Tab-separated table of C-alpha atoms (C1' of nucleotides) in Angstrom:
chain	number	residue	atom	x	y	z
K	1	UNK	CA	0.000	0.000	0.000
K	2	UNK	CA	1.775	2.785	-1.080
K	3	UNK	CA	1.183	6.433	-1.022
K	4	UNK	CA	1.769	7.594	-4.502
K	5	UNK	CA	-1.684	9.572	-5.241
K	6	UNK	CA	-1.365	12.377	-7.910
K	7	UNK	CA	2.583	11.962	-8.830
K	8	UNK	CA	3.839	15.120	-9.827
K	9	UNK	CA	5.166	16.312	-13.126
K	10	UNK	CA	8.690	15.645	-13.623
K	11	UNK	CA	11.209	12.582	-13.634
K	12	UNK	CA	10.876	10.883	-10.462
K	13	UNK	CA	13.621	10.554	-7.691
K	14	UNK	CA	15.685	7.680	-7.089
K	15	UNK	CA	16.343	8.569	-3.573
K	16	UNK	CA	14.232	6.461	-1.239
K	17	UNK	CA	14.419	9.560	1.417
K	18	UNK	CA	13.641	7.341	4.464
K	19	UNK	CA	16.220	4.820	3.388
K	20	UNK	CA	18.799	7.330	2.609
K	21	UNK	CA	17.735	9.561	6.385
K	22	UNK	CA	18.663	6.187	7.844
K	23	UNK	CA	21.795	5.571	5.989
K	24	UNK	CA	22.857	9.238	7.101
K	25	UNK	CA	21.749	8.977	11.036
K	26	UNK	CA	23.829	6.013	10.969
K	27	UNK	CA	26.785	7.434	9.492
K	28	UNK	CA	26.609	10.633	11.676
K	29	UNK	CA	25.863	8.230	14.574
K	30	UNK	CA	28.975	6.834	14.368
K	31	UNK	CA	31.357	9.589	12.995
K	32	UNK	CA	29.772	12.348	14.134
K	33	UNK	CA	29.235	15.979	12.078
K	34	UNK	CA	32.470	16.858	10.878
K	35	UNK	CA	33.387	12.875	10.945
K	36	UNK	CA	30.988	12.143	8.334
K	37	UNK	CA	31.951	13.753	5.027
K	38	UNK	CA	29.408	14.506	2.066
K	39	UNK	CA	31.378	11.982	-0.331
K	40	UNK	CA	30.768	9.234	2.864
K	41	UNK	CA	26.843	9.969	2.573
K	42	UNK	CA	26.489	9.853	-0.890
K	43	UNK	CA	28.591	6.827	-1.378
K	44	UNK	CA	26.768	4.848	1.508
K	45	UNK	CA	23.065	6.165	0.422
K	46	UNK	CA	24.237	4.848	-3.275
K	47	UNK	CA	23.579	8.509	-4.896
K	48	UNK	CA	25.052	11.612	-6.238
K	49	UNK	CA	25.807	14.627	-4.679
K	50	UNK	CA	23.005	16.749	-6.304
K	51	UNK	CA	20.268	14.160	-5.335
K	52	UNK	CA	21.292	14.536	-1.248
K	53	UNK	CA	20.890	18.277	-1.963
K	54	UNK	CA	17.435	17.899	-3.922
K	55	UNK	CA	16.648	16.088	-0.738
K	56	UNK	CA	17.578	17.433	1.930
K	57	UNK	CA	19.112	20.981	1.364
K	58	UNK	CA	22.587	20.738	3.342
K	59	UNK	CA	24.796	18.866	5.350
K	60	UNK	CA	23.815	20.478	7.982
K	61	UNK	CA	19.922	20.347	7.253
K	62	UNK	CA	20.268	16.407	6.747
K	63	UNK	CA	22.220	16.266	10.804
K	64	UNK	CA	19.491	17.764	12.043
K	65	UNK	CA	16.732	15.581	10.530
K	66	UNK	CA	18.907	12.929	11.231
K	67	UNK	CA	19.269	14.062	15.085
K	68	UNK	CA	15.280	13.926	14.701
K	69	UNK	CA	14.833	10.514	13.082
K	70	UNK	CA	17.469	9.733	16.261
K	71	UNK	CA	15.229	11.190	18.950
K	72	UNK	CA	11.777	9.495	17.258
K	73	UNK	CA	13.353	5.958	17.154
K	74	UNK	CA	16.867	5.015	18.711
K	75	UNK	CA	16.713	7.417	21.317
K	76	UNK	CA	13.233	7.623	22.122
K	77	UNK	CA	12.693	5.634	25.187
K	78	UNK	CA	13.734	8.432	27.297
K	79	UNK	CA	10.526	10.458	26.237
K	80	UNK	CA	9.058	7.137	26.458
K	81	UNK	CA	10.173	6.167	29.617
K	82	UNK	CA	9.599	9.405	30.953
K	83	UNK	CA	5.617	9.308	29.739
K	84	UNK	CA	5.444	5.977	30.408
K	85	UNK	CA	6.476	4.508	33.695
K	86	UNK	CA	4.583	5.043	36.469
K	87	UNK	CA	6.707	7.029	38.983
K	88	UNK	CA	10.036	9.134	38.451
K	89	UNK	CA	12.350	6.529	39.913
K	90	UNK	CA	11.193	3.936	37.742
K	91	UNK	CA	11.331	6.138	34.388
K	92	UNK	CA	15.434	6.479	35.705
K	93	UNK	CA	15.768	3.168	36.295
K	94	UNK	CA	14.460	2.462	32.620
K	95	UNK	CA	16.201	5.438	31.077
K	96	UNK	CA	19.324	4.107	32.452
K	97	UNK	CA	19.003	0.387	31.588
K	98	UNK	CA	17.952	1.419	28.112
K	99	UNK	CA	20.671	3.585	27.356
K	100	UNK	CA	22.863	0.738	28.279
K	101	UNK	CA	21.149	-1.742	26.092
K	102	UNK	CA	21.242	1.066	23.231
K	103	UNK	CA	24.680	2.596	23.330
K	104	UNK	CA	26.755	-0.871	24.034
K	105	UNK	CA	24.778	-2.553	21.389
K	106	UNK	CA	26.413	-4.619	18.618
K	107	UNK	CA	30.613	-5.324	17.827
K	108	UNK	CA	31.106	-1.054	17.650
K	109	UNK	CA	29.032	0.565	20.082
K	110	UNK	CA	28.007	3.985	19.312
K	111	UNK	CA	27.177	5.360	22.515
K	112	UNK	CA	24.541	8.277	22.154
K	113	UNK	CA	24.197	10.238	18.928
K	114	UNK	CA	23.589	13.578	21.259
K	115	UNK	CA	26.107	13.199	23.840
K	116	UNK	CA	28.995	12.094	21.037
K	117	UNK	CA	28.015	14.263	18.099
K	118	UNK	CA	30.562	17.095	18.456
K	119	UNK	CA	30.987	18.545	21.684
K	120	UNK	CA	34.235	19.891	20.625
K	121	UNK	CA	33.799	21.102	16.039
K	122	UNK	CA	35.711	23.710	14.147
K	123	UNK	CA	34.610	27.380	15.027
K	124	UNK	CA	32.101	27.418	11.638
K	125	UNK	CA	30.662	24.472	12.845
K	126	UNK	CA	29.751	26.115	16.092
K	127	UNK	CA	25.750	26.092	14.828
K	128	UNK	CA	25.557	22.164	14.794
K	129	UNK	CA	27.411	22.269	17.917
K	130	UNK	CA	25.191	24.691	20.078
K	131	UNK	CA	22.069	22.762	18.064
K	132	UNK	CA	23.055	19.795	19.567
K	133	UNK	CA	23.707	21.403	23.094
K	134	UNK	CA	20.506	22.397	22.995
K	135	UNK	CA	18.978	19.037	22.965
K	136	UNK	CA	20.923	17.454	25.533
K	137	UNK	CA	19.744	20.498	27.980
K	138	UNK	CA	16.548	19.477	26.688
K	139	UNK	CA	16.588	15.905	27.659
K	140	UNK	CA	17.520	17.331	30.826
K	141	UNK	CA	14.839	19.572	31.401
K	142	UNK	CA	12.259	16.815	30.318
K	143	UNK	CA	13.755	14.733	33.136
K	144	UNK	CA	13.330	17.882	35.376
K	145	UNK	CA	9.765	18.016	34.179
K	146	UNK	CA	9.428	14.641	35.662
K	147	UNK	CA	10.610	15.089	38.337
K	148	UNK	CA	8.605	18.136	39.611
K	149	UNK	CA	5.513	15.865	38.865
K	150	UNK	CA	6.769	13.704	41.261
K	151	UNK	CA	7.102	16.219	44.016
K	152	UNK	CA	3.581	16.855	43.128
K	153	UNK	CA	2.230	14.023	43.964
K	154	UNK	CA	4.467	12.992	46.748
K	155	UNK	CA	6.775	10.705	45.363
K	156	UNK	CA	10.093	13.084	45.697
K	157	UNK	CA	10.086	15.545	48.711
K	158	UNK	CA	9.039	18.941	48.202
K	159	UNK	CA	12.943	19.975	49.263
K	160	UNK	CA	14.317	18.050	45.709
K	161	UNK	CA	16.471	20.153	43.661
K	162	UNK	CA	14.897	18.689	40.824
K	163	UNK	CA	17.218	20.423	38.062
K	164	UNK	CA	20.189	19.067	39.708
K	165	UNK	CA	18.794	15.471	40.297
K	166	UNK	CA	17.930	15.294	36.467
K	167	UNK	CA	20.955	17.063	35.573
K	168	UNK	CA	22.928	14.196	37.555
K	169	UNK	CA	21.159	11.359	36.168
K	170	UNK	CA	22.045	12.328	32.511
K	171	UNK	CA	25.680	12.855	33.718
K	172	UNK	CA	25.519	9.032	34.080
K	173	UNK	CA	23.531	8.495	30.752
K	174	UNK	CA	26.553	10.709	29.239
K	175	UNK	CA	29.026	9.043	30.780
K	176	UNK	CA	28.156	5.789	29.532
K	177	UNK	CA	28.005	6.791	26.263
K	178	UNK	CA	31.347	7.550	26.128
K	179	UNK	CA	32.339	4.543	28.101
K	180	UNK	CA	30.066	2.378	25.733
K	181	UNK	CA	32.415	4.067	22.925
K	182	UNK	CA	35.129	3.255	24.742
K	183	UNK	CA	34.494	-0.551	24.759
K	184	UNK	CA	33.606	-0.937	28.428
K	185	UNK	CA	32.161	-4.090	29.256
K	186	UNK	CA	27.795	-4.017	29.427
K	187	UNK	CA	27.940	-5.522	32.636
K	188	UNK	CA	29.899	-2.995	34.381
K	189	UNK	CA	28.000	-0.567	32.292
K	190	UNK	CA	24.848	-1.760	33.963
K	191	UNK	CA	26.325	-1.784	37.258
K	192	UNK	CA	27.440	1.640	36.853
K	193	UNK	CA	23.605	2.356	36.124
K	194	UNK	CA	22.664	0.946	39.674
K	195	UNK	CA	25.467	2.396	41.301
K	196	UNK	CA	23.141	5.439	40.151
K	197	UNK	CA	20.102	4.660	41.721
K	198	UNK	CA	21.532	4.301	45.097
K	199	UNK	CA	22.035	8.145	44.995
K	200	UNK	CA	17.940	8.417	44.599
K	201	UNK	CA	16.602	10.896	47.283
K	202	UNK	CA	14.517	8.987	50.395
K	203	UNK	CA	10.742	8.850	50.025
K	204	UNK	CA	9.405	12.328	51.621
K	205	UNK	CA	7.980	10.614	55.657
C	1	UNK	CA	68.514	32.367	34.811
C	2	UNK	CA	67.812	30.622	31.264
C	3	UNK	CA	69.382	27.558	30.729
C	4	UNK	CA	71.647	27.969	27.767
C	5	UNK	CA	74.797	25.776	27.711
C	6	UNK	CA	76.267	25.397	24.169
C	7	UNK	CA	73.740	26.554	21.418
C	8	UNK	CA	74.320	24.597	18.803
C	9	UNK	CA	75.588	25.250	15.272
C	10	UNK	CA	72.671	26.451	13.131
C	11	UNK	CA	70.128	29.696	13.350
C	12	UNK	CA	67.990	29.797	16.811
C	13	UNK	CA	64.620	28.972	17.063
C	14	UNK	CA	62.442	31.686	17.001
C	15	UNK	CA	59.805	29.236	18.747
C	16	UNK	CA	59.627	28.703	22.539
C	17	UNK	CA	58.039	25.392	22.470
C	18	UNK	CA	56.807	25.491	25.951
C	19	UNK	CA	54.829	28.447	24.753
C	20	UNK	CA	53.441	27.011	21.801
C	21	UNK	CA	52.603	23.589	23.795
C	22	UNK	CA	50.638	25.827	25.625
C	23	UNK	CA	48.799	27.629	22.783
C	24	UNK	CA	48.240	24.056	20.683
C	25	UNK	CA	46.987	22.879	24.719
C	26	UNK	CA	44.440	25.290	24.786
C	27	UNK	CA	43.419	25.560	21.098
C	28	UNK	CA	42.875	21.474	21.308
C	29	UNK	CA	41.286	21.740	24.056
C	30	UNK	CA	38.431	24.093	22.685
C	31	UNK	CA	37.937	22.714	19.512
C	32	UNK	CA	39.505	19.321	19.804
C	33	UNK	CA	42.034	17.417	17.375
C	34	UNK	CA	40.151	17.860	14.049
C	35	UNK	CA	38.331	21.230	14.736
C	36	UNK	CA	41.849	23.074	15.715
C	37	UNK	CA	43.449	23.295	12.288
C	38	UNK	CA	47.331	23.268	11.875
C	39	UNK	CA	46.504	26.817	10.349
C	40	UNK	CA	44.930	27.916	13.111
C	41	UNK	CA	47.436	26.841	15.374
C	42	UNK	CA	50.201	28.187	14.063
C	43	UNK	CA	48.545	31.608	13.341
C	44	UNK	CA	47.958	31.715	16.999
C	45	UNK	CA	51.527	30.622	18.145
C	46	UNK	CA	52.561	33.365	15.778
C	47	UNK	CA	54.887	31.149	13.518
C	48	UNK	CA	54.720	29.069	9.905
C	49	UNK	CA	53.992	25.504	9.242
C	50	UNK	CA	57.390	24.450	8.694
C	51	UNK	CA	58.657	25.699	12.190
C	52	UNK	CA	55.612	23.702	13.451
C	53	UNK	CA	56.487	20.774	12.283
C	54	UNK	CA	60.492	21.283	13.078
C	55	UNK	CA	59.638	21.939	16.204
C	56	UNK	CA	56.769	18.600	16.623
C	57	UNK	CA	56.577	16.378	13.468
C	58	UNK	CA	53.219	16.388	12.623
C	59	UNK	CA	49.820	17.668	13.998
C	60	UNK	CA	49.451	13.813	15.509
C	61	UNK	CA	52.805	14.170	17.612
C	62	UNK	CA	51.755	17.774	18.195
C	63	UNK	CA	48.427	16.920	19.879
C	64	UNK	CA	49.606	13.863	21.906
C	65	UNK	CA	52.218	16.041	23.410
C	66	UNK	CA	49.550	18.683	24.148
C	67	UNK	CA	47.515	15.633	26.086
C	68	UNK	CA	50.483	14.936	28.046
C	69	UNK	CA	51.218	18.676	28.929
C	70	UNK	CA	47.178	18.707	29.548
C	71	UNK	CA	47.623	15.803	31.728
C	72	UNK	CA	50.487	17.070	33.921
C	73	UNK	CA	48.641	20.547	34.493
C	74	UNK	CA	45.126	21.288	34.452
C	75	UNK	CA	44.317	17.670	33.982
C	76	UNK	CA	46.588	16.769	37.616
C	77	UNK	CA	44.796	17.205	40.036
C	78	UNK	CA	43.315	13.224	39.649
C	79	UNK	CA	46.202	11.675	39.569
C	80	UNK	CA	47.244	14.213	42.891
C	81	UNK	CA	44.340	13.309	44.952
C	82	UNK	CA	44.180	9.201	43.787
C	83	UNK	CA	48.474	9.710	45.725
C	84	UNK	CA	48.090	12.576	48.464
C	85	UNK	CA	44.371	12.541	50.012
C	86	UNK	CA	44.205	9.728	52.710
C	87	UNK	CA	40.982	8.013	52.203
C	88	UNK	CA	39.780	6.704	48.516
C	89	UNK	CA	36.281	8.515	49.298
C	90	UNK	CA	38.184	11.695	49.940
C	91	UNK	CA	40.091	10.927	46.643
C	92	UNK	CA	36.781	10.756	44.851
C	93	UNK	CA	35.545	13.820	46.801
C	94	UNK	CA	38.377	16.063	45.910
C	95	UNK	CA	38.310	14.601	42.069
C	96	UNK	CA	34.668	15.761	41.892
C	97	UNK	CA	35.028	18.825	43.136
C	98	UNK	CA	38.086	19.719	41.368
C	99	UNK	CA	36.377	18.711	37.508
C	100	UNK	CA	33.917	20.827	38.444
C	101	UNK	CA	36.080	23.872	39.284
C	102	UNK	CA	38.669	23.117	36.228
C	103	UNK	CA	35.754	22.121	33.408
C	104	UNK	CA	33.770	24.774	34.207
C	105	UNK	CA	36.501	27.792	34.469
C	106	UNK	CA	36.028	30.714	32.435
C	107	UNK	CA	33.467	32.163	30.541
C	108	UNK	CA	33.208	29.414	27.794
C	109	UNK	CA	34.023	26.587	29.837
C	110	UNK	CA	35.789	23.697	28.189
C	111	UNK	CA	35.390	20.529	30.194
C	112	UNK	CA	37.871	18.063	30.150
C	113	UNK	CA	40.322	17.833	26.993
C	114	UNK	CA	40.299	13.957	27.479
C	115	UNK	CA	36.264	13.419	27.384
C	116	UNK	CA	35.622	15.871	24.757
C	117	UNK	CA	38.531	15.713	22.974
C	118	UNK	CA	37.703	13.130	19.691
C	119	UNK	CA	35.017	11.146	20.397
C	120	UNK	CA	33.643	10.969	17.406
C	121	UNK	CA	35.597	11.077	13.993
C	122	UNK	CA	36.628	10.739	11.045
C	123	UNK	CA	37.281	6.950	9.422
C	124	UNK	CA	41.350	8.200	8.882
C	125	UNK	CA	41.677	9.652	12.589
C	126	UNK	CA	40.671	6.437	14.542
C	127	UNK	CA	44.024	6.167	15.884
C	128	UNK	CA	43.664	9.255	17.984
C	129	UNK	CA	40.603	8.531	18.937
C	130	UNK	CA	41.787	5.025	19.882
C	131	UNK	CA	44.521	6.678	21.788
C	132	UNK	CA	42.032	9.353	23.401
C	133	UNK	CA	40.108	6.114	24.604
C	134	UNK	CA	43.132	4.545	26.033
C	135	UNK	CA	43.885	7.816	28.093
C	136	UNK	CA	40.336	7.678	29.486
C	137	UNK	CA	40.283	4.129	30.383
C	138	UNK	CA	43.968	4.505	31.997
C	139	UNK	CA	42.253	7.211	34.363
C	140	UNK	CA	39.658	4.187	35.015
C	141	UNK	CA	42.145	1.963	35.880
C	142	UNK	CA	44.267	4.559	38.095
C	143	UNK	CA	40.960	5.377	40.293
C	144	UNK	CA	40.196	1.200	40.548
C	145	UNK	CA	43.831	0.588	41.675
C	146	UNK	CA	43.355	3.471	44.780
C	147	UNK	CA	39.816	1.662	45.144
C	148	UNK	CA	41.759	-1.754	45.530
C	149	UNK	CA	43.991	-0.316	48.133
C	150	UNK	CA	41.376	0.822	50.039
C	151	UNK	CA	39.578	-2.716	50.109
C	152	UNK	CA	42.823	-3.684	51.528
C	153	UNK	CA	43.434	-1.008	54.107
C	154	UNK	CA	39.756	-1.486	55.403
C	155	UNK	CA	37.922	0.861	54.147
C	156	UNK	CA	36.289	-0.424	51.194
C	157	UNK	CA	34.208	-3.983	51.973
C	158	UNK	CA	36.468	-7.167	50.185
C	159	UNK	CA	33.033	-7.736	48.232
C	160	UNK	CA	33.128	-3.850	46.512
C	161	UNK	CA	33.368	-4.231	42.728
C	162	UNK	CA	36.151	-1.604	41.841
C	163	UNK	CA	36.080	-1.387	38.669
C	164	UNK	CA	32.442	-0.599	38.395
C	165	UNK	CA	32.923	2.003	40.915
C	166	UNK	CA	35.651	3.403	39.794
C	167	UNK	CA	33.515	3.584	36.138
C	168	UNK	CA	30.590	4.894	38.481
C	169	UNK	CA	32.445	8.426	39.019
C	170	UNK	CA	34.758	8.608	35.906
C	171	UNK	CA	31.210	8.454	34.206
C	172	UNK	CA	29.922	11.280	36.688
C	173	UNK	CA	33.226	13.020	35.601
C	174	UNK	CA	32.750	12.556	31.902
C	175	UNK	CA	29.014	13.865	32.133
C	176	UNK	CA	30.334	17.079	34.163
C	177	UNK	CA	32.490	17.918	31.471
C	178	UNK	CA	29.745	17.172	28.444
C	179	UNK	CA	27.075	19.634	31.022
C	180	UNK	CA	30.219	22.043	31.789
C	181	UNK	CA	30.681	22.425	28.321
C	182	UNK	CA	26.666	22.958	27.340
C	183	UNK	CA	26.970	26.097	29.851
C	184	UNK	CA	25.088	24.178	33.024
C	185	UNK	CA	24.779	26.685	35.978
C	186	UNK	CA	28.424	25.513	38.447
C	187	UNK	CA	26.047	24.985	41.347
C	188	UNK	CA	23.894	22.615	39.594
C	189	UNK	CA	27.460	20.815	38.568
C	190	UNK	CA	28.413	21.032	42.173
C	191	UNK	CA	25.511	18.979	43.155
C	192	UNK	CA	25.656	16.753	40.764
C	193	UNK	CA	28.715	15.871	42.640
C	194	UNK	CA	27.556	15.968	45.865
C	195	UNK	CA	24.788	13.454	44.463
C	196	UNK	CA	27.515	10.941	43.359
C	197	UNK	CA	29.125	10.705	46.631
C	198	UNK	CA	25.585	9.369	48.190
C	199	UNK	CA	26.019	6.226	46.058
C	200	UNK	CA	29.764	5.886	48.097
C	201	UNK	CA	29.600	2.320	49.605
C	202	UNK	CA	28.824	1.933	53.088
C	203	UNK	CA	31.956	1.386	55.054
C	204	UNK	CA	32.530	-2.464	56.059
C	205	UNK	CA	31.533	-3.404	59.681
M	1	DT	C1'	85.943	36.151	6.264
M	2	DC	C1'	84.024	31.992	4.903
M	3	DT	C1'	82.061	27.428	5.466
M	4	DT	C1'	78.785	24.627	7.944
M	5	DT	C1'	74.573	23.884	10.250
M	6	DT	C1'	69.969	24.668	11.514
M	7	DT	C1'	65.722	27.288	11.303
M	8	DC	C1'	63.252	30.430	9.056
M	9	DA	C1'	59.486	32.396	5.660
M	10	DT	C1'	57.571	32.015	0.979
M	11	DA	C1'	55.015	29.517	-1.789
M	12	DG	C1'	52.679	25.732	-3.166
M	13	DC	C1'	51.946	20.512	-3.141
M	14	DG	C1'	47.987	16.902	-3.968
M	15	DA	C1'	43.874	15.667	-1.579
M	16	DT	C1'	39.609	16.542	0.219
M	17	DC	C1'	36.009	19.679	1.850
M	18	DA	C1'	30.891	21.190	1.038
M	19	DA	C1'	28.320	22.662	-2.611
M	20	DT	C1'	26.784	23.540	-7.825
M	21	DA	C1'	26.538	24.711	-12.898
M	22	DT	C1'	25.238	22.187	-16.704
M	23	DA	C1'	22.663	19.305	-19.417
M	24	DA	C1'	20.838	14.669	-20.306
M	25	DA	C1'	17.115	11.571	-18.558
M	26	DA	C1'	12.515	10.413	-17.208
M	27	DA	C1'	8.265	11.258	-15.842
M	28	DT	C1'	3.436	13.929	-16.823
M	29	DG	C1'	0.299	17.288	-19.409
M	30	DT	C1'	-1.547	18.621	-23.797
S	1	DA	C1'	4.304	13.612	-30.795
S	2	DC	C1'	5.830	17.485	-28.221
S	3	DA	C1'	6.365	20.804	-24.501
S	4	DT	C1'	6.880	21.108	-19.468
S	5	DT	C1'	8.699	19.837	-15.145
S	6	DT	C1'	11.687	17.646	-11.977
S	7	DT	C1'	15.619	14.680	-10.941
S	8	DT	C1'	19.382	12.700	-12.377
S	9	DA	C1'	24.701	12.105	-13.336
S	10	DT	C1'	29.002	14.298	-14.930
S	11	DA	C1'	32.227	17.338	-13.904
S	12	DT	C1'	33.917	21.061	-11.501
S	13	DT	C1'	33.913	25.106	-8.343
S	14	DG	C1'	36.761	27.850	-4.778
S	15	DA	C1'	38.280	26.932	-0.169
S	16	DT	C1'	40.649	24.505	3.066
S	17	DC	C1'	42.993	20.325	4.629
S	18	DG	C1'	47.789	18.563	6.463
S	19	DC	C1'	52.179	18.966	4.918
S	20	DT	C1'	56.683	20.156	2.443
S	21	DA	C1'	60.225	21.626	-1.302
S	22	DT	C1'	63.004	25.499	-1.836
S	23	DG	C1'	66.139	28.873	-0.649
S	24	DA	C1'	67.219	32.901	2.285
S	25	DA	C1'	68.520	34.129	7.129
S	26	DA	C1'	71.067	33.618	11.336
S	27	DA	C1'	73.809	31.508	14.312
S	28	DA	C1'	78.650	28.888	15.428
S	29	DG	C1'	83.157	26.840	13.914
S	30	DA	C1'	87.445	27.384	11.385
DNA sequence: TCTTTTTCATAGCGATCAATATAAAAATGT
DNA sequence: ACATTTTTATATTGATCGCTATGAAAAAGA
């Protein structure tokens, strides 16, 4: 069943852009912005320069739907977790085991495409870099979000810094992204991740 | 009192090399190895290529050196308190506090040249990344081995699993630099390391 | 002074960067 | 069939990448 309905005028594109968004968010998963060269994208999506521009403008217009694409599939189970689980501490204790599971996963672990995209770029790059420092305070301030709820309904004591708790518990997620990168063993990855948890605050009375 | 002792034959340098160690330091440091650019680093030590690479060999050599001069200054102060503080929890204490005074210094902070240094990259640069890695896992190992020491002096439990705890606060470390970086607030970062030090194991006995 | 040695600045190397001008190819509309 | 529209591939743009060949400059040794 597919969607064709009134096909326009002229010759029609090769580029599957779904495919070739998922070719790119791996590439810039794994090398990063600056890492992952125009000539790498077209060669991996099987297509010619002009046809990724048709598509998708610029480099740095395709890392940012790729950063999307990230956040609505691979790294959606914080926003998930987050909406999902029933109280704060257990939407931490999933965000943490999932970002485990995700960022050791397969031979050359990629850690997460936010925390590993280019925290340090070239001074013209400094857009993609503040873009991306932008989500990861977002992420935090989600988990802040979640947190306040929880004071709200009596499940984290009125007292909670509830910035600085969030802000801690995606120090960890960053951390083991890089350690993931770095070829640390899951295991102590997912002990680091309840090493985590002891730190969460006592139950208010 | 400048150390001179036989010059030898040919025209003087018109490099100090200490200086420029310094300059390539801090110019790595912001933009890490692939977004500092041997033009811009020799525009800022105020020389040309050539006595660059007289004076270092290639931008490789140049930035290893720089992580060594990085490690035995700003980047000490781990290795100092792992040796000179009595207790491993006071170790881990100082080392948290001290990240988040160093990452966060200045008015664009910079975090820590090891964690943001080349994380991501390109295909032809995966030996310095693969040597970044090894630096960061070294600083594991160097916080485990004071962590074994205090299992034997008492004041770790036999059962604590050292590496994982050690991996625990390098990841806090490594997330304090990403946050430093992304222009978090120094008091949230200051809790943040307050938080980790909750999750310290309770003494033996 | 004159040779030797080393470093210096000028200029430019081939390779790669992101991005495009051009025109043929492939579809629809008439 | 023929014009219109859009995408395609070929080839190339100027800029920048890390790096270096060349020869002048600046020191010491003879």
């Amino acid at each position: 069943m597919k969607k064709i309905g009134k096909r326009p005028r002229g010759r029609p594109r090769a580029l599957d852009r779904e495919e070739a968004l998922e070719t790119a968010l791996q590439l810039f998963w794994r090398h990063g912005y600056e890492g992952a060269s125009v000539a790498d994208l077209t060669a991996a999506m099987g297509v010619t320069p002009p046809s990724l521009y048709t598509a998708f403008g610029s480099k740095e217009r395709l890392y940012q739907e790729a950063l999307d694409r990230y956040g609505a599939s691979y790294g959606s189970f914080t926003a998930r977790a987050l909406a999902e689980e029933p109280t704060a501490r257990q939407a931490v204790e999933r965000i943490l085991q999932e970002s485990v599971a995700v960022y050791s996963e397969g031979p050359a672990p990629r850690g997460c495409m936010l925390a590993s995209g280019a925290v340090t770029c070239a001074p013209e790059h400094t857009k993609v870099a503040a873009d991306l420092s932008r989500r990861r305070l977002a992420a935090i301030s989600a988990i802040k979000a979640r947190f306040d709820r929880a004071v709200i309904e009596g499940e984290l004591a009125p007292s909670t810094d509830t910035e600085a708790l969030a802000a801690f518990y995606a120090a960890v997620v960053q951390g083991l992204s890089i350690q993931a990168r770095d070829g640390v063993d899951r295991d102590v990855l997912e002990t680091i991740a309840a090493t985590a948890l002891i730190a969460w605050p006592r139950p208010p009375a």
